Amino acid sequence: MKQRLSACTFSNSLFSRKQCALLYSIQITLVVCLVGIIGDFSALDRSEGATENITMHWYDIRGLNPYELRAQMRLLGPKDFSDRSCYAFTRWKIEWTWPEFEDGMPDLKNATVKLKLDMTLPRWVDYDSAPLELQRKWDKFLRALKHHEDGHVKRAITAAEGIERALRAEESPDGHAAHSKIRSLISRHLVSDELYDTRSMGGLSQGVLIH
C-alpha cells in the first residue's frame, strides 16, 4: 500500500484547484470579521478522530476610552479577503488524506483529517493604566467575543469530524466521488457558519460591543 495525497484550495473569496500526479490536498479558508479571544481550547485536544491545532496571533491597540479602542481596532485590525478592516480574523483549514492500494484505489476507511485554526486578535496594551470602569467594559467585550467565537470554532470542529466520518463511511472506492461529497459537506458548513453570524448580527446580539 502506498501513501498518496491530493488536494485543492477553497476560500470564501476565491476558488482555485491544483492537481498533481501524486498530490491531493484541500484547504478551506474562512474569514470572520468579528472573533474573540478563545480562553479554553480543551475541545481541540483529542486523541482520536480528526486532529486540530490553533495558532494565536495578536495586534496591539491603545486607547483610554471606547471610541479610541474601536478606532484602533478598525485602523490596526486585520483585513479580510475583501480588504475590509476587522476587529479580528479567523482562518480555518481542513486537510484530508488517505492511503491508496497498489491498484491506485483509495483506502477511505483509513482516511485522516486535520484541522488548523489561525486567529488574529486585539491586545489592549493600556489595560492596566485605564480607568476601572473601562477595564470592566473591555472584559465584558472580550467575554462576549469569546462566546461568539466559540461558536465558530465548534462549527469548524464539526466540519472536520463530519468530513472524516463521511470519508470512512464512503462505500464507493472512488476518490473523485469522495471529494465531491466533501465539497458538498463543506458548502453546508459554510452556510451554517454564515447563518450563525447573520443571526447573531456578527456577535452584536451576544454583546460584542464596547461603548
mmCIF file with all atom_site columns, C-alpha atoms in Angstrom:
data_model
loop_
_atom_site.group_PDB
_atom_site.id
_atom_site.type_symbol
_atom_site.label_atom_id
_atom_site.label_alt_id
_atom_site.label_comp_id
_atom_site.label_asym_id
_atom_site.label_entity_id
_atom_site.label_seq_id
_atom_site.pdbx_PDB_ins_code
_atom_site.Cartn_x
_atom_site.Cartn_y
_atom_site.Cartn_z
_atom_site.occupancy
_atom_site.B_iso_or_equiv
_atom_site.pdbx_formal_charge
_atom_site.auth_seq_id
_atom_site.auth_comp_id
_atom_site.auth_asym_id
_atom_site.auth_atom_id
_atom_site.pdbx_PDB_model_num
ATOM 1   C CA . MET A 1 1   ? 0.000   0.000  0.000   1.00 0.00 ? 1   MET A CA 1
ATOM 2   C CA . LYS A 1 2   ? 1.373   3.393  -0.970  1.00 0.00 ? 2   LYS A CA 1
ATOM 3   C CA . GLN A 1 3   ? 0.502   6.763  0.523   1.00 0.00 ? 3   GLN A CA 1
ATOM 4   C CA . ARG A 1 4   ? -0.760  9.291  -1.969  1.00 0.00 ? 4   ARG A CA 1
ATOM 5   C CA . LEU A 1 5   ? -2.088  12.729 -1.307  1.00 0.00 ? 5   LEU A CA 1
ATOM 6   C CA . SER A 1 6   ? -4.322  15.060 -3.290  1.00 0.00 ? 6   SER A CA 1
ATOM 7   C CA . ALA A 1 7   ? -5.913  18.432 -2.592  1.00 0.00 ? 7   ALA A CA 1
ATOM 8   C CA . CYS A 1 8   ? -7.451  21.663 -3.773  1.00 0.00 ? 8   CYS A CA 1
ATOM 9   C CA . THR A 1 9   ? -7.815  25.129 -2.323  1.00 0.00 ? 9   THR A CA 1
ATOM 10  C CA . PHE A 1 10  ? -11.049 26.887 -1.433  1.00 0.00 ? 10  PHE A CA 1
ATOM 11  C CA . SER A 1 11  ? -11.779 30.192 0.212   1.00 0.00 ? 11  SER A CA 1
ATOM 12  C CA . ASN A 1 12  ? -14.880 32.320 0.620   1.00 0.00 ? 12  ASN A CA 1
ATOM 13  C CA . SER A 1 13  ? -13.491 34.796 -1.913  1.00 0.00 ? 13  SER A CA 1
ATOM 14  C CA . LEU A 1 14  ? -11.527 32.655 -4.330  1.00 0.00 ? 14  LEU A CA 1
ATOM 15  C CA . PHE A 1 15  ? -11.657 29.111 -5.630  1.00 0.00 ? 15  PHE A CA 1
ATOM 16  C CA . SER A 1 16  ? -8.692  27.505 -7.313  1.00 0.00 ? 16  SER A CA 1
ATOM 17  C CA . ARG A 1 17  ? -7.805  23.920 -7.941  1.00 0.00 ? 17  ARG A CA 1
ATOM 18  C CA . LYS A 1 18  ? -4.443  22.300 -8.495  1.00 0.00 ? 18  LYS A CA 1
ATOM 19  C CA . GLN A 1 19  ? -3.910  18.621 -9.178  1.00 0.00 ? 19  GLN A CA 1
ATOM 20  C CA . CYS A 1 20  ? -0.647  16.680 -9.449  1.00 0.00 ? 20  CYS A CA 1
ATOM 21  C CA . ALA A 1 21  ? 0.075   13.023 -10.138 1.00 0.00 ? 21  ALA A CA 1
ATOM 22  C CA . LEU A 1 22  ? 0.868   12.175 -6.526  1.00 0.00 ? 22  LEU A CA 1
ATOM 23  C CA . LEU A 1 23  ? -0.565  15.094 -4.622  1.00 0.00 ? 23  LEU A CA 1
ATOM 24  C CA . TYR A 1 24  ? -4.085  15.801 -3.476  1.00 0.00 ? 24  TYR A CA 1
ATOM 25  C CA . SER A 1 25  ? -4.720  18.414 -0.821  1.00 0.00 ? 25  SER A CA 1
ATOM 26  C CA . ILE A 1 26  ? -7.560  20.549 0.341   1.00 0.00 ? 26  ILE A CA 1
ATOM 27  C CA . GLN A 1 27  ? -7.738  23.818 2.172   1.00 0.00 ? 27  GLN A CA 1
ATOM 28  C CA . ILE A 1 28  ? -10.798 25.581 3.433   1.00 0.00 ? 28  ILE A CA 1
ATOM 29  C CA . THR A 1 29  ? -10.361 29.171 4.458   1.00 0.00 ? 29  THR A CA 1
ATOM 30  C CA . LEU A 1 30  ? -12.986 31.103 6.293   1.00 0.00 ? 30  LEU A CA 1
ATOM 31  C CA . VAL A 1 31  ? -12.674 34.677 7.430   1.00 0.00 ? 31  VAL A CA 1
ATOM 32  C CA . VAL A 1 32  ? -14.805 36.003 10.225  1.00 0.00 ? 32  VAL A CA 1
ATOM 33  C CA . CYS A 1 33  ? -14.667 39.732 10.874  1.00 0.00 ? 33  CYS A CA 1
ATOM 34  C CA . LEU A 1 34  ? -15.743 39.552 14.497  1.00 0.00 ? 34  LEU A CA 1
ATOM 35  C CA . VAL A 1 35  ? -13.896 36.987 16.539  1.00 0.00 ? 35  VAL A CA 1
ATOM 36  C CA . GLY A 1 36  ? -12.940 36.838 20.175  1.00 0.00 ? 36  GLY A CA 1
ATOM 37  C CA . ILE A 1 37  ? -10.257 35.519 22.403  1.00 0.00 ? 37  ILE A CA 1
ATOM 38  C CA . ILE A 1 38  ? -10.534 31.795 22.976  1.00 0.00 ? 38  ILE A CA 1
ATOM 39  C CA . GLY A 1 39  ? -9.565  31.008 26.524  1.00 0.00 ? 39  GLY A CA 1
ATOM 40  C CA . ASP A 1 40  ? -10.312 27.288 26.653  1.00 0.00 ? 40  ASP A CA 1
ATOM 41  C CA . PHE A 1 41  ? -9.004  25.053 23.900  1.00 0.00 ? 41  PHE A CA 1
ATOM 42  C CA . SER A 1 42  ? -9.812  21.777 25.644  1.00 0.00 ? 42  SER A CA 1
ATOM 43  C CA . ALA A 1 43  ? -12.231 20.931 22.847  1.00 0.00 ? 43  ALA A CA 1
ATOM 44  C CA . LEU A 1 44  ? -9.275  20.839 20.461  1.00 0.00 ? 44  LEU A CA 1
ATOM 45  C CA . ASP A 1 45  ? -7.372  18.231 22.454  1.00 0.00 ? 45  ASP A CA 1
ATOM 46  C CA . ARG A 1 46  ? -8.363  14.838 21.107  1.00 0.00 ? 46  ARG A CA 1
ATOM 47  C CA . SER A 1 47  ? -6.609  11.506 20.917  1.00 0.00 ? 47  SER A CA 1
ATOM 48  C CA . GLU A 1 48  ? -8.954  10.041 18.296  1.00 0.00 ? 48  GLU A CA 1
ATOM 49  C CA . GLY A 1 49  ? -10.776 11.297 15.230  1.00 0.00 ? 49  GLY A CA 1
ATOM 50  C CA . ALA A 1 50  ? -9.993  14.495 13.405  1.00 0.00 ? 50  ALA A CA 1
ATOM 51  C CA . THR A 1 51  ? -6.988  16.293 14.873  1.00 0.00 ? 51  THR A CA 1
ATOM 52  C CA . GLU A 1 52  ? -6.937  20.046 15.451  1.00 0.00 ? 52  GLU A CA 1
ATOM 53  C CA . ASN A 1 53  ? -4.470  22.746 16.385  1.00 0.00 ? 53  ASN A CA 1
ATOM 54  C CA . ILE A 1 54  ? -4.718  26.501 16.748  1.00 0.00 ? 54  ILE A CA 1
ATOM 55  C CA . THR A 1 55  ? -2.177  29.298 16.384  1.00 0.00 ? 55  THR A CA 1
ATOM 56  C CA . MET A 1 56  ? -2.818  32.641 18.045  1.00 0.00 ? 56  MET A CA 1
ATOM 57  C CA . HIS A 1 57  ? -1.684  35.997 16.631  1.00 0.00 ? 57  HIS A CA 1
ATOM 58  C CA . TRP A 1 58  ? -2.069  39.368 18.329  1.00 0.00 ? 58  TRP A CA 1
ATOM 59  C CA . TYR A 1 59  ? -2.005  43.040 17.318  1.00 0.00 ? 59  TYR A CA 1
ATOM 60  C CA . ASP A 1 60  ? -1.606  45.792 19.917  1.00 0.00 ? 60  ASP A CA 1
ATOM 61  C CA . ILE A 1 61  ? -4.091  48.615 20.344  1.00 0.00 ? 61  ILE A CA 1
ATOM 62  C CA . ARG A 1 62  ? -4.063  51.686 22.575  1.00 0.00 ? 62  ARG A CA 1
ATOM 63  C CA . GLY A 1 63  ? -6.776  53.908 23.937  1.00 0.00 ? 63  GLY A CA 1
ATOM 64  C CA . LEU A 1 64  ? -8.322  55.299 27.096  1.00 0.00 ? 64  LEU A CA 1
ATOM 65  C CA . ASN A 1 65  ? -11.966 55.360 26.041  1.00 0.00 ? 65  ASN A CA 1
ATOM 66  C CA . PRO A 1 66  ? -14.294 53.130 23.975  1.00 0.00 ? 66  PRO A CA 1
ATOM 67  C CA . TYR A 1 67  ? -14.101 55.396 20.925  1.00 0.00 ? 67  TYR A CA 1
ATOM 68  C CA . GLU A 1 68  ? -10.303 55.193 20.814  1.00 0.00 ? 68  GLU A CA 1
ATOM 69  C CA . LEU A 1 69  ? -10.379 51.419 21.233  1.00 0.00 ? 69  LEU A CA 1
ATOM 70  C CA . ARG A 1 70  ? -12.865 50.966 18.390  1.00 0.00 ? 70  ARG A CA 1
ATOM 71  C CA . ALA A 1 71  ? -10.867 53.338 16.183  1.00 0.00 ? 71  ALA A CA 1
ATOM 72  C CA . GLN A 1 72  ? -7.634  51.461 16.900  1.00 0.00 ? 72  GLN A CA 1
ATOM 73  C CA . MET A 1 73  ? -9.222  48.106 16.060  1.00 0.00 ? 73  MET A CA 1
ATOM 74  C CA . ARG A 1 74  ? -10.596 49.493 12.797  1.00 0.00 ? 74  ARG A CA 1
ATOM 75  C CA . LEU A 1 75  ? -7.212  51.020 11.946  1.00 0.00 ? 75  LEU A CA 1
ATOM 76  C CA . LEU A 1 76  ? -4.882  48.222 13.043  1.00 0.00 ? 76  LEU A CA 1
ATOM 77  C CA . GLY A 1 77  ? -7.079  45.150 12.808  1.00 0.00 ? 77  GLY A CA 1
ATOM 78  C CA . PRO A 1 78  ? -6.508  42.500 10.150  1.00 0.00 ? 78  PRO A CA 1
ATOM 79  C CA . LYS A 1 79  ? -8.051  42.712 6.684   1.00 0.00 ? 79  LYS A CA 1
ATOM 80  C CA . ASP A 1 80  ? -10.455 40.190 5.246   1.00 0.00 ? 80  ASP A CA 1
ATOM 81  C CA . PHE A 1 81  ? -10.337 38.938 1.652   1.00 0.00 ? 81  PHE A CA 1
ATOM 82  C CA . SER A 1 82  ? -12.343 41.967 0.555   1.00 0.00 ? 82  SER A CA 1
ATOM 83  C CA . ASP A 1 83  ? -9.754  44.259 2.164   1.00 0.00 ? 83  ASP A CA 1
ATOM 84  C CA . ARG A 1 84  ? -12.189 45.268 4.887   1.00 0.00 ? 84  ARG A CA 1
ATOM 85  C CA . SER A 1 85  ? -10.775 46.065 8.307   1.00 0.00 ? 85  SER A CA 1
ATOM 86  C CA . CYS A 1 86  ? -11.874 43.665 11.039  1.00 0.00 ? 86  CYS A CA 1
ATOM 87  C CA . TYR A 1 87  ? -11.624 43.566 14.813  1.00 0.00 ? 87  TYR A CA 1
ATOM 88  C CA . ALA A 1 88  ? -10.124 40.108 14.458  1.00 0.00 ? 88  ALA A CA 1
ATOM 89  C CA . PHE A 1 89  ? -9.535  37.400 11.901  1.00 0.00 ? 89  PHE A CA 1
ATOM 90  C CA . THR A 1 90  ? -10.139 33.658 11.977  1.00 0.00 ? 90  THR A CA 1
ATOM 91  C CA . ARG A 1 91  ? -8.908  31.239 9.361   1.00 0.00 ? 91  ARG A CA 1
ATOM 92  C CA . TRP A 1 92  ? -9.521  27.509 9.426   1.00 0.00 ? 92  TRP A CA 1
ATOM 93  C CA . LYS A 1 93  ? -8.006  24.918 7.167   1.00 0.00 ? 93  LYS A CA 1
ATOM 94  C CA . ILE A 1 94  ? -9.171  21.336 6.797   1.00 0.00 ? 94  ILE A CA 1
ATOM 95  C CA . GLU A 1 95  ? -6.851  18.789 5.225   1.00 0.00 ? 95  GLU A CA 1
ATOM 96  C CA . TRP A 1 96  ? -7.740  15.201 4.477   1.00 0.00 ? 96  TRP A CA 1
ATOM 97  C CA . THR A 1 97  ? -5.646  12.386 3.121   1.00 0.00 ? 97  THR A CA 1
ATOM 98  C CA . TRP A 1 98  ? -5.970  8.678  2.554   1.00 0.00 ? 98  TRP A CA 1
ATOM 99  C CA . PRO A 1 99  ? -3.634  5.853  1.566   1.00 0.00 ? 99  PRO A CA 1
ATOM 100 C CA . GLU A 1 100 ? -4.099  4.045  -1.728  1.00 0.00 ? 100 GLU A CA 1
ATOM 101 C CA . PHE A 1 101 ? -3.964  0.383  -2.572  1.00 0.00 ? 101 PHE A CA 1
ATOM 102 C CA . GLU A 1 102 ? -1.477  -0.964 -5.101  1.00 0.00 ? 102 GLU A CA 1
ATOM 103 C CA . ASP A 1 103 ? -4.102  -0.656 -7.849  1.00 0.00 ? 103 ASP A CA 1
ATOM 104 C CA . GLY A 1 104 ? -4.438  3.058  -7.103  1.00 0.00 ? 104 GLY A CA 1
ATOM 105 C CA . MET A 1 105 ? -7.848  2.826  -5.453  1.00 0.00 ? 105 MET A CA 1
ATOM 106 C CA . PRO A 1 106 ? -8.263  4.953  -2.307  1.00 0.00 ? 106 PRO A CA 1
ATOM 107 C CA . ASP A 1 107 ? -8.421  3.300  1.107   1.00 0.00 ? 107 ASP A CA 1
ATOM 108 C CA . LEU A 1 108 ? -11.086 5.606  2.534   1.00 0.00 ? 108 LEU A CA 1
ATOM 109 C CA . LYS A 1 109 ? -11.533 3.517  5.671   1.00 0.00 ? 109 LYS A CA 1
ATOM 110 C CA . ASN A 1 110 ? -8.129  4.804  6.788   1.00 0.00 ? 110 ASN A CA 1
ATOM 111 C CA . ALA A 1 111 ? -8.623  8.436  5.793   1.00 0.00 ? 111 ALA A CA 1
ATOM 112 C CA . THR A 1 112 ? -7.329  11.069 8.203   1.00 0.00 ? 112 THR A CA 1
ATOM 113 C CA . VAL A 1 113 ? -8.497  14.648 8.704   1.00 0.00 ? 113 VAL A CA 1
ATOM 114 C CA . LYS A 1 114 ? -6.629  17.567 10.267  1.00 0.00 ? 114 LYS A CA 1
ATOM 115 C CA . LEU A 1 115 ? -7.995  20.958 11.252  1.00 0.00 ? 115 LEU A CA 1
ATOM 116 C CA . LYS A 1 116 ? -5.774  24.014 11.649  1.00 0.00 ? 116 LYS A CA 1
ATOM 117 C CA . LEU A 1 117 ? -7.052  27.327 13.001  1.00 0.00 ? 117 LEU A CA 1
ATOM 118 C CA . ASP A 1 118 ? -5.266  30.687 12.929  1.00 0.00 ? 118 ASP A CA 1
ATOM 119 C CA . MET A 1 119 ? -6.694  33.573 14.913  1.00 0.00 ? 119 MET A CA 1
ATOM 120 C CA . THR A 1 120 ? -5.605  37.212 14.994  1.00 0.00 ? 120 THR A CA 1
ATOM 121 C CA . LEU A 1 121 ? -6.936  39.157 17.968  1.00 0.00 ? 121 LEU A CA 1
ATOM 122 C CA . PRO A 1 122 ? -6.579  42.603 19.567  1.00 0.00 ? 122 PRO A CA 1
ATOM 123 C CA . ARG A 1 123 ? -4.433  43.113 22.658  1.00 0.00 ? 123 ARG A CA 1
ATOM 124 C CA . TRP A 1 124 ? -5.146  46.282 24.662  1.00 0.00 ? 124 TRP A CA 1
ATOM 125 C CA . VAL A 1 125 ? -1.761  47.396 25.977  1.00 0.00 ? 125 VAL A CA 1
ATOM 126 C CA . ASP A 1 126 ? -3.170  50.278 28.079  1.00 0.00 ? 126 ASP A CA 1
ATOM 127 C CA . TYR A 1 127 ? -5.406  47.987 30.115  1.00 0.00 ? 127 TYR A CA 1
ATOM 128 C CA . ASP A 1 128 ? -3.532  48.298 33.424  1.00 0.00 ? 128 ASP A CA 1
ATOM 129 C CA . SER A 1 129 ? -3.453  52.109 33.340  1.00 0.00 ? 129 SER A CA 1
ATOM 130 C CA . ALA A 1 130 ? -7.045  52.556 32.161  1.00 0.00 ? 130 ALA A CA 1
ATOM 131 C CA . PRO A 1 131 ? -9.970  53.552 34.410  1.00 0.00 ? 131 PRO A CA 1
ATOM 132 C CA . LEU A 1 132 ? -11.552 50.636 36.235  1.00 0.00 ? 132 LEU A CA 1
ATOM 133 C CA . GLU A 1 133 ? -14.911 51.152 34.535  1.00 0.00 ? 133 GLU A CA 1
ATOM 134 C CA . LEU A 1 134 ? -13.311 50.929 31.094  1.00 0.00 ? 134 LEU A CA 1
ATOM 135 C CA . GLN A 1 135 ? -11.456 47.772 32.133  1.00 0.00 ? 135 GLN A CA 1
ATOM 136 C CA . ARG A 1 136 ? -14.791 46.235 33.087  1.00 0.00 ? 136 ARG A CA 1
ATOM 137 C CA . LYS A 1 137 ? -16.295 47.191 29.743  1.00 0.00 ? 137 LYS A CA 1
ATOM 138 C CA . TRP A 1 138 ? -13.339 45.655 27.925  1.00 0.00 ? 138 TRP A CA 1
ATOM 139 C CA . ASP A 1 139 ? -13.563 42.466 29.973  1.00 0.00 ? 139 ASP A CA 1
ATOM 140 C CA . LYS A 1 140 ? -17.259 42.180 29.138  1.00 0.00 ? 140 LYS A CA 1
ATOM 141 C CA . PHE A 1 141 ? -16.492 42.845 25.472  1.00 0.00 ? 141 PHE A CA 1
ATOM 142 C CA . LEU A 1 142 ? -13.871 40.092 25.372  1.00 0.00 ? 142 LEU A CA 1
ATOM 143 C CA . ARG A 1 143 ? -16.147 37.633 27.148  1.00 0.00 ? 143 ARG A CA 1
ATOM 144 C CA . ALA A 1 144 ? -18.805 38.275 24.527  1.00 0.00 ? 144 ALA A CA 1
ATOM 145 C CA . LEU A 1 145 ? -16.250 37.860 21.747  1.00 0.00 ? 145 LEU A CA 1
ATOM 146 C CA . LYS A 1 146 ? -15.118 34.585 23.276  1.00 0.00 ? 146 LYS A CA 1
ATOM 147 C CA . HIS A 1 147 ? -18.677 33.306 23.463  1.00 0.00 ? 147 HIS A CA 1
ATOM 148 C CA . HIS A 1 148 ? -19.313 34.301 19.857  1.00 0.00 ? 148 HIS A CA 1
ATOM 149 C CA . GLU A 1 149 ? -16.105 32.845 18.512  1.00 0.00 ? 149 GLU A CA 1
ATOM 150 C CA . ASP A 1 150 ? -16.573 29.608 20.433  1.00 0.00 ? 150 ASP A CA 1
ATOM 151 C CA . GLY A 1 151 ? -19.479 29.029 18.065  1.00 0.00 ? 151 GLY A CA 1
ATOM 152 C CA . HIS A 1 152 ? -17.220 29.398 15.023  1.00 0.00 ? 152 HIS A CA 1
ATOM 153 C CA . VAL A 1 153 ? -14.575 27.095 16.478  1.00 0.00 ? 153 VAL A CA 1
ATOM 154 C CA . LYS A 1 154 ? -17.180 24.455 17.281  1.00 0.00 ? 154 LYS A CA 1
ATOM 155 C CA . ARG A 1 155 ? -18.520 24.653 13.732  1.00 0.00 ? 155 ARG A CA 1
ATOM 156 C CA . ALA A 1 156 ? -15.034 24.168 12.306  1.00 0.00 ? 156 ALA A CA 1
ATOM 157 C CA . ILE A 1 157 ? -14.531 21.112 14.517  1.00 0.00 ? 157 ILE A CA 1
ATOM 158 C CA . THR A 1 158 ? -17.933 19.769 13.482  1.00 0.00 ? 158 THR A CA 1
ATOM 159 C CA . ALA A 1 159 ? -16.974 20.220 9.830   1.00 0.00 ? 159 ALA A CA 1
ATOM 160 C CA . ALA A 1 160 ? -13.690 18.331 10.250  1.00 0.00 ? 160 ALA A CA 1
ATOM 161 C CA . GLU A 1 161 ? -15.302 15.494 12.173  1.00 0.00 ? 161 GLU A CA 1
ATOM 162 C CA . GLY A 1 162 ? -18.145 15.264 9.660   1.00 0.00 ? 162 GLY A CA 1
ATOM 163 C CA . ILE A 1 163 ? -15.677 15.004 6.793   1.00 0.00 ? 163 ILE A CA 1
ATOM 164 C CA . GLU A 1 164 ? -13.767 12.213 8.497   1.00 0.00 ? 164 GLU A CA 1
ATOM 165 C CA . ARG A 1 165 ? -16.967 10.286 9.200   1.00 0.00 ? 165 ARG A CA 1
ATOM 166 C CA . ALA A 1 166 ? -18.112 10.746 5.605   1.00 0.00 ? 166 ALA A CA 1
ATOM 167 C CA . LEU A 1 167 ? -14.801 9.523  4.211   1.00 0.00 ? 167 LEU A CA 1
ATOM 168 C CA . ARG A 1 168 ? -14.639 6.454  6.400   1.00 0.00 ? 168 ARG A CA 1
ATOM 169 C CA . ALA A 1 169 ? -18.274 5.602  5.688   1.00 0.00 ? 169 ALA A CA 1
ATOM 170 C CA . GLU A 1 170 ? -17.903 6.009  1.923   1.00 0.00 ? 170 GLU A CA 1
ATOM 171 C CA . GLU A 1 171 ? -18.590 2.652  0.286   1.00 0.00 ? 171 GLU A CA 1
ATOM 172 C CA . SER A 1 172 ? -17.578 3.590  -3.232  1.00 0.00 ? 172 SER A CA 1
ATOM 173 C CA . PRO A 1 173 ? -13.758 3.412  -3.623  1.00 0.00 ? 173 PRO A CA 1
ATOM 174 C CA . ASP A 1 174 ? -13.804 6.496  -5.819  1.00 0.00 ? 174 ASP A CA 1
ATOM 175 C CA . GLY A 1 175 ? -11.579 9.402  -4.855  1.00 0.00 ? 175 GLY A CA 1
ATOM 176 C CA . HIS A 1 176 ? -13.408 11.859 -7.106  1.00 0.00 ? 176 HIS A CA 1
ATOM 177 C CA . ALA A 1 177 ? -16.768 10.883 -5.596  1.00 0.00 ? 177 ALA A CA 1
ATOM 178 C CA . ALA A 1 178 ? -15.302 11.311 -2.112  1.00 0.00 ? 178 ALA A CA 1
ATOM 179 C CA . HIS A 1 179 ? -14.004 14.798 -2.946  1.00 0.00 ? 179 HIS A CA 1
ATOM 180 C CA . SER A 1 180 ? -17.404 15.712 -4.387  1.00 0.00 ? 180 SER A CA 1
ATOM 181 C CA . LYS A 1 181 ? -19.192 14.595 -1.225  1.00 0.00 ? 181 LYS A CA 1
ATOM 182 C CA . ILE A 1 182 ? -16.745 16.520 0.951   1.00 0.00 ? 182 ILE A CA 1
ATOM 183 C CA . ARG A 1 183 ? -17.170 19.707 -1.062  1.00 0.00 ? 183 ARG A CA 1
ATOM 184 C CA . SER A 1 184 ? -20.914 19.368 -0.520  1.00 0.00 ? 184 SER A CA 1
ATOM 185 C CA . LEU A 1 185 ? -20.375 18.963 3.229   1.00 0.00 ? 185 LEU A CA 1
ATOM 186 C CA . ILE A 1 186 ? -18.090 21.993 3.295   1.00 0.00 ? 186 ILE A CA 1
ATOM 187 C CA . SER A 1 187 ? -20.658 24.106 1.469   1.00 0.00 ? 187 SER A CA 1
ATOM 188 C CA . ARG A 1 188 ? -23.272 23.212 4.066   1.00 0.00 ? 188 ARG A CA 1
ATOM 189 C CA . HIS A 1 189 ? -20.913 24.052 6.927   1.00 0.00 ? 189 HIS A CA 1
ATOM 190 C CA . LEU A 1 190 ? -20.017 27.408 5.361   1.00 0.00 ? 190 LEU A CA 1
ATOM 191 C CA . VAL A 1 191 ? -23.714 28.236 5.057   1.00 0.00 ? 191 VAL A CA 1
ATOM 192 C CA . SER A 1 192 ? -24.218 27.215 8.689   1.00 0.00 ? 192 SER A CA 1
ATOM 193 C CA . ASP A 1 193 ? -21.365 29.464 9.778   1.00 0.00 ? 193 ASP A CA 1
ATOM 194 C CA . GLU A 1 194 ? -22.685 32.399 7.780   1.00 0.00 ? 194 GLU A CA 1
ATOM 195 C CA . LEU A 1 195 ? -26.155 31.889 9.262   1.00 0.00 ? 195 LEU A CA 1
ATOM 196 C CA . TYR A 1 196 ? -24.616 31.905 12.729  1.00 0.00 ? 196 TYR A CA 1
ATOM 197 C CA . ASP A 1 197 ? -23.072 35.312 12.031  1.00 0.00 ? 197 ASP A CA 1
ATOM 198 C CA . THR A 1 198 ? -26.264 36.616 10.451  1.00 0.00 ? 198 THR A CA 1
ATOM 199 C CA . ARG A 1 199 ? -28.499 35.509 13.301  1.00 0.00 ? 199 ARG A CA 1
ATOM 200 C CA . SER A 1 200 ? -26.118 36.861 15.924  1.00 0.00 ? 200 SER A CA 1
ATOM 201 C CA . MET A 1 201 ? -25.554 40.050 13.873  1.00 0.00 ? 201 MET A CA 1
ATOM 202 C CA . GLY A 1 202 ? -21.841 39.347 13.888  1.00 0.00 ? 202 GLY A CA 1
ATOM 203 C CA . GLY A 1 203 ? -21.922 38.844 17.634  1.00 0.00 ? 203 GLY A CA 1
ATOM 204 C CA . LEU A 1 204 ? -23.823 42.050 18.463  1.00 0.00 ? 204 LEU A CA 1
ATOM 205 C CA . SER A 1 205 ? -26.770 40.117 19.858  1.00 0.00 ? 205 SER A CA 1
ATOM 206 C CA . GLN A 1 206 ? -24.273 38.312 22.101  1.00 0.00 ? 206 GLN A CA 1
ATOM 207 C CA . GLY A 1 207 ? -22.845 41.539 23.462  1.00 0.00 ? 207 GLY A CA 1
ATOM 208 C CA . VAL A 1 208 ? -19.922 42.061 21.078  1.00 0.00 ? 208 VAL A CA 1
ATOM 209 C CA . LEU A 1 209 ? -19.951 45.812 21.586  1.00 0.00 ? 209 LEU A CA 1
ATOM 210 C CA . ILE A 1 210 ? -17.929 48.300 23.577  1.00 0.00 ? 210 ILE A CA 1
ATOM 211 C CA . HIS A 1 211 ? -19.294 51.810 24.142  1.00 0.00 ? 211 HIS A CA 1
#
